Short mmCIF file of C-alpha atoms and ligand atoms in Angstrom, two decimals:
data_model
loop_
_atom_site.label_atom_id
_atom_site.label_comp_id
_atom_site.label_asym_id
_atom_site.label_seq_id
_atom_site.Cartn_x
_atom_site.Cartn_y
_atom_site.Cartn_z
CA MET A 28 148.24 63.30 -42.54
CA SER A 29 147.13 64.34 -39.06
CA GLY A 30 144.68 62.64 -36.67
CA ARG A 31 143.41 59.10 -37.07
CA LYS A 32 142.10 58.64 -40.62
CA ARG A 33 140.52 55.76 -42.50
CA VAL A 34 142.73 54.05 -45.07
CA VAL A 35 141.66 51.49 -47.71
CA SER A 36 143.58 49.53 -50.32
CA GLY A 37 143.42 46.23 -52.16
CA ILE A 38 145.32 43.96 -54.51
CA ARG A 39 143.90 41.72 -57.24
CA PRO A 40 144.64 38.02 -56.74
CA THR A 41 146.02 37.45 -60.22
CA GLY A 42 149.18 35.49 -59.40
CA ASP A 43 152.45 35.98 -57.63
CA LEU A 44 153.04 39.46 -56.25
CA HIS A 45 156.15 41.35 -57.28
CA LEU A 46 158.39 44.22 -56.18
CA GLY A 47 156.04 46.69 -57.92
CA ASN A 48 153.15 45.59 -55.71
CA TYR A 49 155.38 45.67 -52.66
CA PHE A 50 156.90 49.13 -53.07
CA GLY A 51 153.86 50.66 -54.78
CA ALA A 52 151.33 49.44 -52.21
CA ILE A 53 152.17 46.93 -49.46
CA LYS A 54 155.05 48.81 -47.84
CA ASN A 55 152.64 51.70 -47.24
CA PHE A 56 150.15 49.37 -45.57
CA VAL A 57 152.71 48.35 -42.99
CA GLU A 58 153.58 51.95 -42.26
CA LEU A 59 149.99 53.21 -42.08
CA GLN A 60 148.58 50.48 -39.85
CA ASP A 61 150.36 51.96 -36.82
CA LYS A 62 148.74 55.35 -37.19
CA HIS A 63 145.36 54.91 -38.83
CA GLU A 64 142.20 52.82 -39.11
CA CYS A 65 143.21 50.56 -42.00
CA TYR A 66 141.23 48.22 -44.25
CA PHE A 67 143.27 46.03 -46.61
CA PHE A 68 141.61 43.45 -48.78
CA VAL A 69 142.01 40.97 -51.63
CA ALA A 70 140.12 42.27 -54.68
CA ASP A 71 138.79 38.93 -55.93
CA LEU A 72 135.75 40.43 -57.69
CA HIS A 73 138.05 42.68 -59.70
CA ALA A 74 140.05 39.64 -60.80
CA LEU A 75 136.94 38.24 -62.51
CA THR A 76 137.16 40.74 -65.37
CA THR A 77 139.75 38.44 -66.94
CA HIS A 78 137.81 35.18 -66.21
CA PRO A 79 140.36 33.25 -64.11
CA ASN A 80 140.16 29.52 -63.60
CA PRO A 81 138.28 28.90 -60.28
CA ASP A 82 141.06 26.85 -58.66
CA ASN A 83 143.67 29.44 -59.55
CA LEU A 84 141.49 32.21 -58.19
CA ALA A 85 141.08 30.49 -54.81
CA GLN A 86 144.81 29.76 -54.66
CA ASN A 87 145.72 33.33 -55.55
CA VAL A 88 143.38 34.79 -52.93
CA LYS A 89 145.19 32.70 -50.34
CA HIS A 90 148.60 33.70 -51.67
CA THR A 91 147.72 37.41 -51.56
CA LEU A 92 146.65 37.10 -47.91
CA VAL A 93 149.83 35.21 -47.10
CA VAL A 94 151.93 37.96 -48.70
CA TYR A 95 150.12 40.66 -46.74
CA LEU A 96 150.94 38.87 -43.50
CA ALA A 97 154.48 37.95 -44.52
CA SER A 98 155.17 41.58 -45.43
CA GLY A 99 154.21 42.70 -41.95
CA VAL A 100 150.53 43.63 -42.23
CA ASP A 101 149.32 42.91 -38.71
CA PRO A 102 145.73 41.64 -38.33
CA ASP A 103 145.63 43.08 -34.81
CA LYS A 104 146.22 46.54 -36.22
CA ALA A 105 144.61 46.47 -39.68
CA THR A 106 141.40 44.83 -40.90
CA LEU A 107 142.23 42.16 -43.51
CA TYR A 108 139.48 40.62 -45.64
CA VAL A 109 138.40 39.33 -49.01
CA GLN A 110 136.24 41.69 -51.11
CA SER A 111 133.56 39.10 -51.95
CA ASP A 112 132.93 38.48 -48.23
CA VAL A 113 131.49 41.96 -47.84
CA PRO A 114 128.14 42.06 -49.72
CA GLU A 115 127.73 45.76 -48.94
CA ILE A 116 130.44 46.47 -51.54
CA PRO A 117 128.44 45.16 -54.54
CA GLU A 118 125.38 46.95 -53.16
CA LEU A 119 127.22 50.28 -53.11
CA TYR A 120 128.58 49.45 -56.59
CA VAL A 121 125.00 49.29 -57.90
CA TYR A 122 124.18 52.72 -56.47
CA LEU A 123 127.40 54.27 -57.75
CA ASN A 124 126.77 52.84 -61.22
CA MET A 125 123.72 55.13 -61.39
CA ILE A 126 125.93 58.21 -61.11
CA ALA A 127 128.84 56.91 -63.23
CA TYR A 128 128.74 57.93 -66.89
CA LYS A 129 129.71 55.76 -69.82
CA GLY A 130 131.82 58.48 -71.44
CA GLU A 131 134.04 59.06 -68.41
CA LEU A 132 134.54 55.30 -67.97
CA GLU A 133 135.45 54.84 -71.64
CA ARG A 134 138.01 57.64 -71.37
CA CYS A 135 139.75 55.97 -68.42
CA PRO A 136 143.33 55.14 -69.56
CA THR A 137 143.30 51.70 -67.88
CA PHE A 138 140.11 50.76 -69.79
CA LYS A 139 141.69 51.86 -73.08
CA GLU A 140 144.77 49.77 -72.28
CA LYS A 141 142.68 46.68 -71.42
CA ILE A 142 140.67 46.82 -74.63
CA ARG A 143 143.92 47.05 -76.55
CA GLN A 144 145.25 43.98 -74.70
CA HIS A 145 142.03 41.92 -74.81
CA PRO A 146 139.85 43.13 -77.69
CA ASP A 147 137.83 39.88 -77.48
CA ASN A 148 136.84 40.36 -73.82
CA VAL A 149 135.50 43.88 -73.41
CA ASN A 150 132.93 43.01 -70.74
CA ALA A 151 130.77 45.44 -68.77
CA GLY A 152 132.72 44.60 -65.60
CA LEU A 153 135.84 45.94 -67.27
CA LEU A 154 134.12 49.20 -68.18
CA THR A 155 132.76 49.69 -64.65
CA TYR A 156 135.96 48.45 -62.95
CA PRO A 157 136.63 51.94 -61.49
CA VAL A 158 133.08 52.04 -60.08
CA LEU A 159 133.66 48.82 -58.15
CA MET A 160 136.99 50.18 -56.97
CA SER A 161 135.21 53.35 -55.83
CA ALA A 162 132.75 51.19 -53.88
CA ASP A 163 135.70 49.42 -52.20
CA ILE A 164 137.08 52.75 -51.06
CA LEU A 165 133.89 54.63 -50.27
CA ILE A 166 132.37 51.73 -48.33
CA HIS A 167 134.66 52.70 -45.43
CA ARG A 168 134.47 56.44 -46.20
CA ALA A 169 138.24 56.38 -46.64
CA HIS A 170 140.47 59.45 -46.47
CA TYR A 171 143.61 57.84 -47.90
CA VAL A 172 144.33 55.16 -50.48
CA PRO A 173 147.90 53.84 -50.69
CA VAL A 174 148.46 52.73 -54.30
CA GLY A 175 150.95 52.79 -57.15
CA LYS A 176 150.85 55.50 -59.81
CA ASP A 177 148.88 53.33 -62.26
CA GLN A 178 145.82 53.53 -59.99
CA LEU A 179 145.57 57.34 -59.95
CA PRO A 180 142.97 57.61 -62.75
CA HIS A 181 140.72 55.26 -60.75
CA LEU A 182 141.20 57.32 -57.63
CA GLU A 183 140.30 60.47 -59.53
CA LEU A 184 137.00 58.83 -60.56
CA THR A 185 136.42 57.78 -56.95
CA ARG A 186 136.76 61.40 -55.91
CA THR A 187 134.32 62.40 -58.65
CA TYR A 188 131.73 59.85 -57.47
CA ALA A 189 132.12 60.88 -53.82
CA ARG A 190 131.56 64.52 -54.79
CA ARG A 191 128.72 63.71 -57.15
CA PHE A 192 126.90 61.56 -54.60
CA ASN A 193 127.21 64.21 -51.89
CA ASN A 194 126.01 66.95 -54.25
CA LEU A 195 123.14 64.98 -55.73
CA TYR A 196 121.70 64.04 -52.37
CA GLY A 197 122.75 67.15 -50.46
CA VAL A 198 124.72 65.17 -47.89
CA SER A 199 128.35 64.84 -46.86
CA VAL A 200 128.56 61.08 -46.55
CA PHE A 201 131.83 60.61 -48.41
CA PRO A 202 135.18 62.37 -47.93
CA GLU A 203 137.14 62.74 -51.18
CA PRO A 204 139.92 60.18 -50.73
CA GLU A 205 143.48 61.07 -51.55
CA PRO A 206 146.36 58.90 -52.74
CA TYR A 207 149.14 58.10 -50.29
CA HIS A 208 152.72 56.97 -50.77
CA PHE A 209 155.54 56.86 -48.28
CA LEU A 210 157.83 58.66 -50.74
CA GLY A 211 155.46 61.60 -51.07
CA GLU A 212 153.55 60.68 -54.18
CA PRO A 213 152.61 57.35 -55.81
CA ILE A 214 155.42 55.75 -57.76
CA LYS A 215 155.90 53.41 -60.67
CA VAL A 216 158.40 50.67 -59.86
CA PRO A 217 160.29 50.02 -63.12
CA GLY A 218 160.91 46.67 -64.80
CA LEU A 219 164.27 45.04 -65.51
CA ASP A 220 163.54 44.96 -69.23
CA GLY A 221 163.85 48.71 -69.78
CA THR A 222 160.09 49.28 -69.33
CA PRO A 223 158.91 52.02 -66.96
CA LYS A 224 156.53 49.74 -64.99
CA MET A 225 157.19 46.32 -63.51
CA SER A 226 154.07 44.39 -64.46
CA LYS A 227 153.02 40.86 -65.26
CA THR A 228 150.83 41.92 -68.15
CA GLY A 229 152.83 44.80 -69.60
CA SER A 230 156.33 43.37 -69.60
CA SER A 231 157.68 39.88 -69.92
CA GLU A 232 158.36 37.74 -66.81
CA LYS A 233 162.05 38.43 -67.29
CA GLY A 234 161.48 42.03 -66.27
CA VAL A 235 159.59 41.15 -63.09
CA ILE A 236 160.99 40.13 -59.71
CA PHE A 237 158.42 38.15 -57.80
CA LEU A 238 158.52 38.18 -54.01
CA THR A 239 158.82 34.39 -54.14
CA ASP A 240 161.67 34.24 -56.68
CA PRO A 241 164.49 32.09 -55.25
CA PRO A 242 167.95 33.75 -55.04
CA GLU A 243 169.27 32.09 -58.20
CA VAL A 244 166.28 33.31 -60.22
CA VAL A 245 166.67 36.86 -58.86
CA GLN A 246 170.37 36.72 -59.73
CA ARG A 247 169.69 35.46 -63.25
CA LYS A 248 166.96 38.00 -64.01
CA ILE A 249 169.05 40.91 -62.77
CA MET A 250 172.24 39.83 -64.56
CA ARG A 251 170.19 39.72 -67.79
CA ALA A 252 168.52 43.10 -67.18
CA VAL A 253 168.52 45.52 -70.11
CA THR A 254 171.34 48.10 -70.08
CA ASP A 255 172.95 50.26 -72.75
CA SER A 256 176.43 50.63 -74.21
CA GLY A 257 177.54 52.81 -71.27
CA PRO A 258 178.46 56.50 -70.93
CA GLN A 259 180.92 57.51 -73.67
CA GLN A 260 182.17 60.56 -71.76
CA PRO A 261 181.77 62.14 -68.30
CA ASN A 262 178.53 63.84 -67.21
CA MET A 263 176.22 62.20 -69.72
CA PRO A 264 172.53 61.95 -68.72
CA ILE A 265 171.66 58.55 -67.26
CA SER A 266 169.63 56.45 -69.68
CA GLU A 267 166.24 54.97 -68.69
CA PRO A 268 167.25 51.32 -68.23
CA ILE A 269 170.15 52.32 -65.96
CA GLN A 270 167.98 54.77 -64.07
CA ASN A 271 165.54 51.88 -63.55
CA LEU A 272 168.24 49.69 -62.01
CA LEU A 273 169.33 52.54 -59.74
CA THR A 274 165.71 53.12 -58.64
CA LEU A 275 165.35 49.44 -57.79
CA LEU A 276 168.64 49.51 -55.90
CA ARG A 277 167.44 52.43 -53.77
CA LEU A 278 164.11 50.74 -53.07
CA VAL A 279 165.65 47.49 -51.84
CA GLY A 280 167.84 49.42 -49.41
CA GLY A 281 170.94 50.22 -51.45
CA GLU A 282 170.75 54.01 -51.17
CA GLU A 283 174.51 54.49 -50.59
CA GLU A 284 175.44 51.99 -53.27
CA ALA A 285 173.15 53.77 -55.75
CA ASP A 286 174.87 57.10 -54.97
CA PHE A 287 178.22 55.42 -55.60
CA PHE A 288 177.12 54.11 -59.02
CA VAL A 289 175.71 57.51 -59.98
CA GLU A 290 179.17 58.99 -59.26
CA GLN A 291 180.79 56.25 -61.34
CA TYR A 292 178.36 56.98 -64.17
CA LYS A 293 179.17 60.69 -64.06
CA LYS A 294 182.88 59.88 -64.33
CA ALA A 295 182.08 57.41 -67.13
CA THR A 296 183.83 54.66 -65.18
CA ILE A 297 180.76 52.65 -64.21
CA ARG A 298 180.82 48.87 -64.69
CA TYR A 299 177.29 47.60 -65.23
CA VAL A 300 178.23 44.12 -64.09
CA ASP A 301 179.09 45.53 -60.65
CA LEU A 302 175.83 47.49 -60.52
CA LYS A 303 173.90 44.33 -61.36
CA LYS A 304 175.78 42.19 -58.85
CA THR A 305 175.11 44.72 -56.09
CA LEU A 306 171.44 44.99 -57.05
CA ALA A 307 171.09 41.20 -57.05
CA GLN A 308 172.73 40.85 -53.65
CA LYS A 309 170.63 43.62 -52.07
CA THR A 310 167.41 42.25 -53.58
CA ILE A 311 168.12 38.73 -52.35
CA GLU A 312 168.84 40.06 -48.83
CA PHE A 313 165.69 42.14 -48.93
CA LEU A 314 163.49 39.20 -50.00
CA LYS A 315 164.92 36.60 -47.62
CA PRO A 316 162.87 37.40 -44.47
CA ILE A 317 159.66 37.89 -46.50
CA GLN A 318 160.16 34.52 -48.19
CA GLU A 319 160.74 32.80 -44.86
CA ARG A 320 157.51 34.22 -43.48
CA ILE A 321 155.59 33.32 -46.68
CA LYS A 322 156.55 29.68 -46.07
CA GLU A 323 155.42 29.87 -42.44
CA TYR A 324 152.02 31.34 -43.26
CA GLU A 325 151.48 28.99 -46.21
CA ASN A 326 151.75 26.12 -43.75
CA ASN A 327 149.23 27.63 -41.36
CA PRO A 328 145.77 27.61 -43.02
CA GLN A 329 144.12 27.73 -39.59
CA LEU A 330 145.69 31.10 -38.86
CA LEU A 331 144.60 32.46 -42.26
CA LYS A 332 141.04 31.37 -41.53
CA GLN A 333 141.06 33.13 -38.15
CA VAL A 334 142.48 36.32 -39.65
CA VAL A 335 139.84 36.43 -42.37
CA GLU A 336 136.94 35.64 -40.05
CA LYS A 337 137.90 38.47 -37.73
CA GLY A 338 138.50 40.79 -40.72
CA ILE A 339 135.12 40.11 -42.32
CA GLU A 340 133.34 40.97 -39.13
CA LYS A 341 135.16 44.28 -38.70
CA ALA A 342 134.89 45.20 -42.38
CA ARG A 343 131.16 44.50 -42.47
CA GLU A 344 130.54 46.51 -39.36
CA SER A 345 132.15 49.55 -40.95
CA ALA A 346 130.43 48.85 -44.31
CA GLN A 347 127.01 48.57 -42.70
CA GLN A 348 127.40 51.93 -41.00
CA THR A 349 128.16 53.55 -44.36
CA MET A 350 125.30 51.77 -46.11
CA GLU A 351 122.78 53.05 -43.59
CA LEU A 352 123.81 56.60 -44.46
CA VAL A 353 123.82 55.82 -48.19
CA ARG A 354 120.40 54.14 -48.28
CA ASP A 355 118.91 56.88 -46.19
CA ALA A 356 120.35 59.57 -48.49
CA ILE A 357 118.98 57.81 -51.59
CA GLY A 358 115.57 57.20 -50.02
CA ILE A 359 115.81 53.45 -49.69
CA ARG A 360 114.14 53.24 -46.31
CA LYS A 361 112.34 50.36 -44.64
CA LEU A 362 108.54 50.59 -44.58
CA TYR A 363 108.18 47.85 -42.00
P1 TYM B 17 146.80 45.59 -58.78
O1 TYM B 17 146.32 44.31 -58.21
O2 TYM B 17 147.08 45.67 -60.23
O3 TYM B 17 148.09 46.08 -58.01
C1 TYM B 17 148.13 46.14 -56.60
C2 TYM B 17 148.88 47.37 -56.15
O4 TYM B 17 150.22 47.31 -56.63
C3 TYM B 17 150.52 48.53 -57.29
N1 TYM B 17 151.49 48.27 -58.37
C4 TYM B 17 152.56 49.04 -58.59
N2 TYM B 17 152.99 50.14 -57.96
C5 TYM B 17 154.14 50.68 -58.40
N3 TYM B 17 154.86 50.18 -59.43
C6 TYM B 17 154.46 49.08 -60.09
N4 TYM B 17 155.21 48.57 -61.08
C7 TYM B 17 153.25 48.45 -59.68
N5 TYM B 17 152.56 47.37 -60.10
C8 TYM B 17 151.47 47.27 -59.29
C9 TYM B 17 149.21 49.04 -57.82
O5 TYM B 17 149.25 50.42 -58.09
C10 TYM B 17 148.29 48.68 -56.68
O6 TYM B 17 148.35 49.67 -55.67
N6 TYM B 17 142.57 48.20 -59.03
C11 TYM B 17 143.60 47.76 -58.13
C12 TYM B 17 143.08 46.89 -57.00
C13 TYM B 17 142.00 47.53 -56.21
C14 TYM B 17 142.14 48.62 -55.29
C15 TYM B 17 140.84 48.87 -54.80
C16 TYM B 17 143.24 49.37 -54.85
C17 TYM B 17 140.70 47.18 -56.24
N7 TYM B 17 139.98 47.99 -55.40
C18 TYM B 17 140.60 49.87 -53.86
C19 TYM B 17 142.99 50.39 -53.91
C20 TYM B 17 141.68 50.62 -53.43
C21 TYM B 17 144.59 46.92 -58.94
O7 TYM B 17 144.26 46.38 -59.95
O8 TYM B 17 145.79 46.77 -58.35
#
């Protein structure tokens, strides 16, 4: 990534954030804000597809902002805002809906998964979810989008809509945005329950480590993590649940320790209880400073307000510049 580029990403305010959100998305935000023009937001409109209770929604928007700040996203470097505060986004969503086809949206793997999970709530917002996400990204004509692996199908559609818009109107308004991850390509942070993705909806709470989990809860969840019966002889391939624990250990800063346990596994001398104890200790150490800062920001609503007010202004300025180009390309021009 050379030169100063525009970067956009968002998180849905659907509850407490977890290590998957942190290592899939937020850690990238902190890294990118030093080098690029960054826009990070709370995707409250996207959260409406599952009809949250209004008080919970408001609370979760606040929590998501607090976590951004506590994780090191700096409002002096990056623009931080709430999606619904930028009316240009729903306007762009309307235009993009005209070039988004039903078939391609129905084929989107995340849509298929959602209709399996909630067959009684297959609303139009769910179908066009990737179009709204494209509007979020294209509104700032982004070059890079730091996200976890699960978001790649949406990003592919965003690239399609950028290309389609440019071709249809014979303009080059939108770059085709690319995914970004500090490890090279987007990752899936695994769960503790043997599942490949840590997620509130996919796996049970037992498999998820929330950023706000107190040390004893982290300890308990990790000590109960799914394992297997252990290697029966040297040089056996490492099973998925153990690989998951090793991946988590590396992410929370236990690179050397993970190498040690891989060696132990190869020799068939590994003791899972030691692996779990080390993972718990490293995770607790990793979370401690974030949790301290979460508490500080939670007690400072005035600061949150200031951050958001400044963010809205900057986000709308960028959004308005894009919308002038978009309206002009489409032919929506003022007669007066
Ligand atoms: P959401 O709110 O489900 O998740 C927020 C971010 O966390 C990442 N993530 C993970 N990454 C790795 N491993 C995991 N186990 C894991 N779980 C969650 C997600 O990939 C995501 O980056 N549609 C988006 C929100 C959104 C958005 C956008 C993102 C709306 N508009 C524009 C980027 C750009 C979503 O539902 O993320």
